[in-house]
Structure formats: C-alpha cells, structure tokens
CSV table of C-alpha atoms in Angstrom, one decimal:
chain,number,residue,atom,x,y,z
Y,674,UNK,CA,-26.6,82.9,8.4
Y,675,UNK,CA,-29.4,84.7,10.3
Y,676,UNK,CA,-27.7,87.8,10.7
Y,677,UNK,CA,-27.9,87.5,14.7
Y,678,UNK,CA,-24.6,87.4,16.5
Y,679,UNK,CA,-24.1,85.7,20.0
Y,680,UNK,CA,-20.7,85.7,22.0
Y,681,UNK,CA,-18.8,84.0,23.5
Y,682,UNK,CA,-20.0,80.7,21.3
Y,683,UNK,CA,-19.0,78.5,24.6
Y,684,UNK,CA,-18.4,79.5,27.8
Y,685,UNK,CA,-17.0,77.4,31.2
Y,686,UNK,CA,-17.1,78.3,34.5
Y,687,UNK,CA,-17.6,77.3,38.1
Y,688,UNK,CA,-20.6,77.3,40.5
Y,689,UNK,CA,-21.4,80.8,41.9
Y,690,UNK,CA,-19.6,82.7,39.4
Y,691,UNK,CA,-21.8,85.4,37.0
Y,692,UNK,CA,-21.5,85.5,33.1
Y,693,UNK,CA,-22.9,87.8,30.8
Y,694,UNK,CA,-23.7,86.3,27.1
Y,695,UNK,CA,-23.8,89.6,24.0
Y,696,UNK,CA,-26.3,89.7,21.1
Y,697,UNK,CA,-26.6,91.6,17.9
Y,698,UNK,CA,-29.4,91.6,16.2
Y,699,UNK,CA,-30.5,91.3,12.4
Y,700,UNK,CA,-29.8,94.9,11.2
Y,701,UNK,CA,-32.8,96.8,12.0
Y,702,UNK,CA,-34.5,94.6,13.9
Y,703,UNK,CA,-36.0,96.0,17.2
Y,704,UNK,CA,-36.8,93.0,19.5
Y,705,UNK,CA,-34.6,90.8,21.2
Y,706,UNK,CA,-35.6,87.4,22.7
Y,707,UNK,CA,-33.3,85.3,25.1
Y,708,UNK,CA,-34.0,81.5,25.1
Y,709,UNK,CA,-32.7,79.0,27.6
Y,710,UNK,CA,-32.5,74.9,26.1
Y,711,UNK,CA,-31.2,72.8,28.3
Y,712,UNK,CA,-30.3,68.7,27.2
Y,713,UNK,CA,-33.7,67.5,25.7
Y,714,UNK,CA,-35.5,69.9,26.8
Y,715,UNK,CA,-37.3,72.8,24.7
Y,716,UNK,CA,-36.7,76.4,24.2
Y,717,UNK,CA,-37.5,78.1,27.2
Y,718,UNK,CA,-38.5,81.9,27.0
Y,719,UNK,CA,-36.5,84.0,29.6
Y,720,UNK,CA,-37.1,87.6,28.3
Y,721,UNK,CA,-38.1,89.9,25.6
Y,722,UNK,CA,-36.6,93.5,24.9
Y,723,UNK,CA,-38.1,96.1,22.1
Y,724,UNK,CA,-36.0,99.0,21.7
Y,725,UNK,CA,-34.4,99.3,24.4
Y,726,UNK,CA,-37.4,98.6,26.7
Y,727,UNK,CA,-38.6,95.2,28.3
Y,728,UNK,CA,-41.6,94.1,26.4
Y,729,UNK,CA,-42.4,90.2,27.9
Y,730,UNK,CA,-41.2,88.0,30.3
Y,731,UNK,CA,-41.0,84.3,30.8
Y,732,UNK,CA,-39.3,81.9,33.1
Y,733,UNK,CA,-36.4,83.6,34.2
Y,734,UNK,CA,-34.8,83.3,37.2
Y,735,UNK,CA,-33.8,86.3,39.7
Y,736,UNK,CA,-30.2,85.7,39.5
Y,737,UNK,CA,-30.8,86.2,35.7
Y,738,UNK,CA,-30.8,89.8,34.1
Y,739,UNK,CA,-30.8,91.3,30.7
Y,740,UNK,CA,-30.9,94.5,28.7
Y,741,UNK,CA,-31.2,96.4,25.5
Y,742,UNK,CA,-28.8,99.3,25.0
Y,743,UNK,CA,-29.0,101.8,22.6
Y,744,UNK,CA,-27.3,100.3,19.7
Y,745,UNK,CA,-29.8,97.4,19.9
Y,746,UNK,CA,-27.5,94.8,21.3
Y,747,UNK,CA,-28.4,92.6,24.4
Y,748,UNK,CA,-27.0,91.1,27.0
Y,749,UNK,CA,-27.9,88.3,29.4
Y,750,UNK,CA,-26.3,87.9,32.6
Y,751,UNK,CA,-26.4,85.2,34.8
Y,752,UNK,CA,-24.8,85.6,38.4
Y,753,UNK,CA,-24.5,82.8,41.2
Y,754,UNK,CA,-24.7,80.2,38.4
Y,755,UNK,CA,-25.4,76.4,39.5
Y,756,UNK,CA,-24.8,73.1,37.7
Y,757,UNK,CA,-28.6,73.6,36.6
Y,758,UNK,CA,-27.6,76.7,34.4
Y,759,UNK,CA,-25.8,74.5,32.3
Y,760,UNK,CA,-27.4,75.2,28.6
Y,761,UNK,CA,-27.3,76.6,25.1
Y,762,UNK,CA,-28.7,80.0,25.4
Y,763,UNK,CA,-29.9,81.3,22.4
Y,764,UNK,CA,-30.8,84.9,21.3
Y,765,UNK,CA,-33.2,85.8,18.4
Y,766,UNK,CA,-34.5,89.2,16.9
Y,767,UNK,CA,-37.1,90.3,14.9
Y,768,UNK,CA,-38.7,93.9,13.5
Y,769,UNK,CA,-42.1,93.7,15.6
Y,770,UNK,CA,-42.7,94.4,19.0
Y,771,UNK,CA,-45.2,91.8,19.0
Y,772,UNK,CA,-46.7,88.3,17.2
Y,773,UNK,CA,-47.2,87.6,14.0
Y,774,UNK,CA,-43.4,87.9,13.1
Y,775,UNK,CA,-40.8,85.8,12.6
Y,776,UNK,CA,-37.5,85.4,14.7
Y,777,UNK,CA,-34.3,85.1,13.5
Y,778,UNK,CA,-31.9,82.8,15.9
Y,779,UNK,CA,-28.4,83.6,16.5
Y,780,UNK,CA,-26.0,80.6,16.8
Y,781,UNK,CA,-26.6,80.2,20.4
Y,782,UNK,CA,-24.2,80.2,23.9
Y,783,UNK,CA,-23.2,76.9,25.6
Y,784,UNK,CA,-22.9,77.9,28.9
Y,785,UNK,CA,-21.0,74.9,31.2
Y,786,UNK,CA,-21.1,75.5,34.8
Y,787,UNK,CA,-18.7,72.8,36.3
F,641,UNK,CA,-51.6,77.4,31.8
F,642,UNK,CA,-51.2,77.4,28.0
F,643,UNK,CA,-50.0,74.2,26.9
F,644,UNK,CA,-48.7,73.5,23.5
F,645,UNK,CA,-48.0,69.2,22.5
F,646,UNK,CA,-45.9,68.1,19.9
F,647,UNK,CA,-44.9,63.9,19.6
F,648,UNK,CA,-42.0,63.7,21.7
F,649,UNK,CA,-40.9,60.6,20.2
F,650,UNK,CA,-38.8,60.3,17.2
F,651,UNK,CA,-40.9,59.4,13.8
F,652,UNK,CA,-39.1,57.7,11.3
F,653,UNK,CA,-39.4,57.7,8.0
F,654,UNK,CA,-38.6,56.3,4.6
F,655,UNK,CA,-37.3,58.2,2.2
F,656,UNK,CA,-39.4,59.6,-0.2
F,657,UNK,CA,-42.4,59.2,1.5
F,658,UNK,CA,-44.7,62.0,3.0
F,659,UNK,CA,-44.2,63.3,7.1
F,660,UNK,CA,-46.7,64.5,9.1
F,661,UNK,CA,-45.7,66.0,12.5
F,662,UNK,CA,-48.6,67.0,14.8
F,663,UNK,CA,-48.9,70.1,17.2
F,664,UNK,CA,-51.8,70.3,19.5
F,665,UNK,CA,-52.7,72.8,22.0
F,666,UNK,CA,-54.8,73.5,24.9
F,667,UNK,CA,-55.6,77.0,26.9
F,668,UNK,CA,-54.4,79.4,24.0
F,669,UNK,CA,-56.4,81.3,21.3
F,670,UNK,CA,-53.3,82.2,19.3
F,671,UNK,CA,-53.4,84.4,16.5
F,672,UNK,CA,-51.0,82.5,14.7
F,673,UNK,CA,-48.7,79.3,14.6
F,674,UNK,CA,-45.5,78.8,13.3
F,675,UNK,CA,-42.9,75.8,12.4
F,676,UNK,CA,-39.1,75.6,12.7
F,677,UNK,CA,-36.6,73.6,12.0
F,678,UNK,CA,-33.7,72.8,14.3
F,679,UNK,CA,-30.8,71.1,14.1
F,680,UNK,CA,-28.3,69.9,16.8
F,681,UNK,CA,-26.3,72.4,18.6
F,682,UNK,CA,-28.1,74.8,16.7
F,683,UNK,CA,-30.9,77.5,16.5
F,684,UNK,CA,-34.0,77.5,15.3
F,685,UNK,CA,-34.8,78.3,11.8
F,686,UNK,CA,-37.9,79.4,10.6
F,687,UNK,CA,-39.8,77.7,8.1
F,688,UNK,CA,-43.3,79.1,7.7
F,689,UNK,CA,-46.0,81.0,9.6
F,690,UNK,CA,-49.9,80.2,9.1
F,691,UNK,CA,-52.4,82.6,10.5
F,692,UNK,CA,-56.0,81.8,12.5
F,693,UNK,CA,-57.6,82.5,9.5
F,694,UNK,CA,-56.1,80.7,7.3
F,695,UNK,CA,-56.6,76.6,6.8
F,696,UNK,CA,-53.8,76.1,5.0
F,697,UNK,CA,-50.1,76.9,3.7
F,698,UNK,CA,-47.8,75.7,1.5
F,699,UNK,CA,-44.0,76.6,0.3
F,700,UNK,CA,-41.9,74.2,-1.8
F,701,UNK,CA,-42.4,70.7,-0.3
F,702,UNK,CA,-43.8,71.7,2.9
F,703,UNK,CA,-47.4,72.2,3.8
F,704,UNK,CA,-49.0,73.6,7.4
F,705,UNK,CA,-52.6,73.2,8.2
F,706,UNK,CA,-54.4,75.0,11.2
F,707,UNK,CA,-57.5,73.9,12.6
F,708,UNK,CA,-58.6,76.4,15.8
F,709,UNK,CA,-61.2,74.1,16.5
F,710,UNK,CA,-59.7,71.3,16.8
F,711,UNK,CA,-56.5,73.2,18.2
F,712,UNK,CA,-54.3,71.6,16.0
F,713,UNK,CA,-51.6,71.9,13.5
F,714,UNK,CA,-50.4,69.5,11.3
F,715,UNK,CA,-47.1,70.0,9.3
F,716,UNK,CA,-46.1,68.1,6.3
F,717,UNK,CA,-43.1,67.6,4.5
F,718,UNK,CA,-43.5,65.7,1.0
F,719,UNK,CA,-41.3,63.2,-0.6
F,720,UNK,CA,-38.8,63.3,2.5
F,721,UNK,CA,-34.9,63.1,2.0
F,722,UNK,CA,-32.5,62.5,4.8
F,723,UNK,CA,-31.4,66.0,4.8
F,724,UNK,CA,-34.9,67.1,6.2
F,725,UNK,CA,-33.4,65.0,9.8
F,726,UNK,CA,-33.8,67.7,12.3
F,727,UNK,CA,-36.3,68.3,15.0
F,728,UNK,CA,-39.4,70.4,14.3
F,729,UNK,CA,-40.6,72.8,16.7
F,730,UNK,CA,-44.1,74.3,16.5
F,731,UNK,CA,-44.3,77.8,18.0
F,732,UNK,CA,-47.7,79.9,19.1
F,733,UNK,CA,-48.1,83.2,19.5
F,734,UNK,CA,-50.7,86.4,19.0
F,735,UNK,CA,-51.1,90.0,19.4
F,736,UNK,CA,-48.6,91.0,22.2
F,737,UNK,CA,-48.2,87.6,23.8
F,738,UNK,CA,-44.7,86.2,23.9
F,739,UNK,CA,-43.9,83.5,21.2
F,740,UNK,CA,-44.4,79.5,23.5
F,741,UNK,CA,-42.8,77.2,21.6
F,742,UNK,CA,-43.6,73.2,21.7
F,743,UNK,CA,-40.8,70.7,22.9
F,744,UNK,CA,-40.1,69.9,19.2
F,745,UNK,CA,-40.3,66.8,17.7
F,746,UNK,CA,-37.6,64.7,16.2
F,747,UNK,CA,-37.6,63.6,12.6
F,748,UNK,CA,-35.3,60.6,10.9
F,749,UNK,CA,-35.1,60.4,7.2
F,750,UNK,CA,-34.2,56.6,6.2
F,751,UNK,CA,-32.6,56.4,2.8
C-alpha cells in the first residue's frame, strides 16, 4: 500500500459528460502528479501540483482541469469526455517539489466513456 | 523533444537466469533516472533511483547502471523468478523538470 488514495476506483459514463477523479496523498507529502495510461500505451504526464500551487505541466487537454486544495488532496476533472478519454488515471505524490524524488502511486481510476 | 526508449517487446526469460532491460534516451541531460515496476491494472511502484553521478546501484537482486554518455540505462534483475513478471518502466527526470517516463517494457519469467 502506497499510502495514496484515488476515488472512485472505476468510473462509467457517456460521451460529453464531465467527471472529477479525488486524490490523497502519502501523509505529508506536498506534490501531486496526475497520470493518464491508456491500453498499451505509457504513462502520460497531465499535471503537477506542490502545495496547493501548479508546479509542471504536460499533455493535458483543455477540457481537463485539476487542483490542489488546502488539505493536500487533488482533483482531476475531465468535462466533455470522448470515447478517447477512456483510461486508468493514476495519481502519485511525493515530498519534493521537484526531481530527484520518488513517487508514490495510488491505485489508479478506470475511467470508461461509453 | 526529449525522447526516452525502452524495448517495447516482451523479453522472456528462464527462470533463474539474469534480465537485462535497456532504457535509452535522446535530447535530455537528466539529473537522474529511475526504475519501476508495474503490474496490470496497477500503478507504478518504485524500485530504485540512480543519480548522474553515479555508475552504478544495487539493492537485493536488482542492479541499475547509468552511462550519460552513452545515454543509457541498463537494469538487471538476477536469478529471475516468475514473480518478477511485470512491466518495467524507466523514468527521467532533474532539477525542476517533470518526471517522463519510458513506455515500459514487458518482462515474462518462465519457470
């Protein structure tokens, strides 16, 4: 067990409609990275939070958003969602703002968009 | 654009004997590289981090070696068992540069 939470563990829904996917982190870590892995392909970085602030980001689409609240959680949503958002989003944490550390994964999401 | 390789094919192996999985990368300096471990359906799990500076890490039957020059990393698990079946992702990062991590590469422990 990592320590990182993620919720809901699956999730199904139609085209167009908007989720939003919840992290904790590992107690006392201050970053939060969101990760999209879709069938055989590799972890794809969407976003990067450090207390409460948005520190990097990748690949992510505008219809995706994400933020850091006070308490350290996260959350990803994803609004006007097509069959191509169908993947396991995955959330990790870590203590640094930066490299050099290591990040701890939470279980993931599987998002199905029908 | 950065670009980080690993062997997108499966390598199988026997039981017992040594695996060496291969990550190569071009347009990145990174300050460090790091290997984990995946499993289906599942996240990542972190395994071990090996620094620019450093040649060479070990931990239990694993071993990582980093050659900048080269831009290579090879990882090596010794005296395999079919529980280390998973895929292998190498992972590049530095300073305040996001964490890119390779496509993975699947492993297959024969008994």
């Amino acid at each position: 067990d990592s320590g990182v939470t993620q919720t809901p563990k699956h999730l199904i829904t139609a085209t167009g409609q908007r989720v939003t996917l919840r992290c904790s982190p590992r107690s006392g870590d201050l970053s939060v990275y969101w990760y999209q892995q879709s069938l055989d392909q590799g972890l794809q970085f969407l976003i990067q939070y450090y207390n409460g602030e948005e520190r990097a980001k990748g690949n992510i689409l505008e219809r995706f958003s994400a933020q850091q609240f006070p308490d350290l959680h996260s959350e990803l949503n994803l609004s006007s969602l097509e069959l191509g958002d169908s993947a396991l989003y995955f959330c990790a944490s870590s203590g640094l703002a930066g490299g050099g550390d290591t990040q701890y994964f939470g279980p993931g999401t599987r998002l199905t968009v029908l | 654009s950065q670009k980080i390789e690993q062997n997108s094919e499966a390598l199988n192996i026997q039981e017992g004997k040594t695996a060496t999985l291969t990550c190569n990368y071009t347009n990145y300096s990174p300050a460090y590289l790091q290997w984990y471990r995946q499993d289906p359906g599942r996240g990542p799990v972190f395994l071990l981090l090996i620094r620019e500076n450093e040649k060479e890490k070990r931990k239990e039957r694993l071993k990582v070696t980093f050659d900048t020059t080269l831009k290579q990393s090879l990882f090596h698990i010794t005296a395999s068992q079919p529980a280390d079946s998973a895929t292998y992702l190498c992972a590049l990062g530095g300073g305040y540069q996001k964490v890119t991590f390779g496509t993975g590469t699947k492993l297959q422990v024969i008994p």
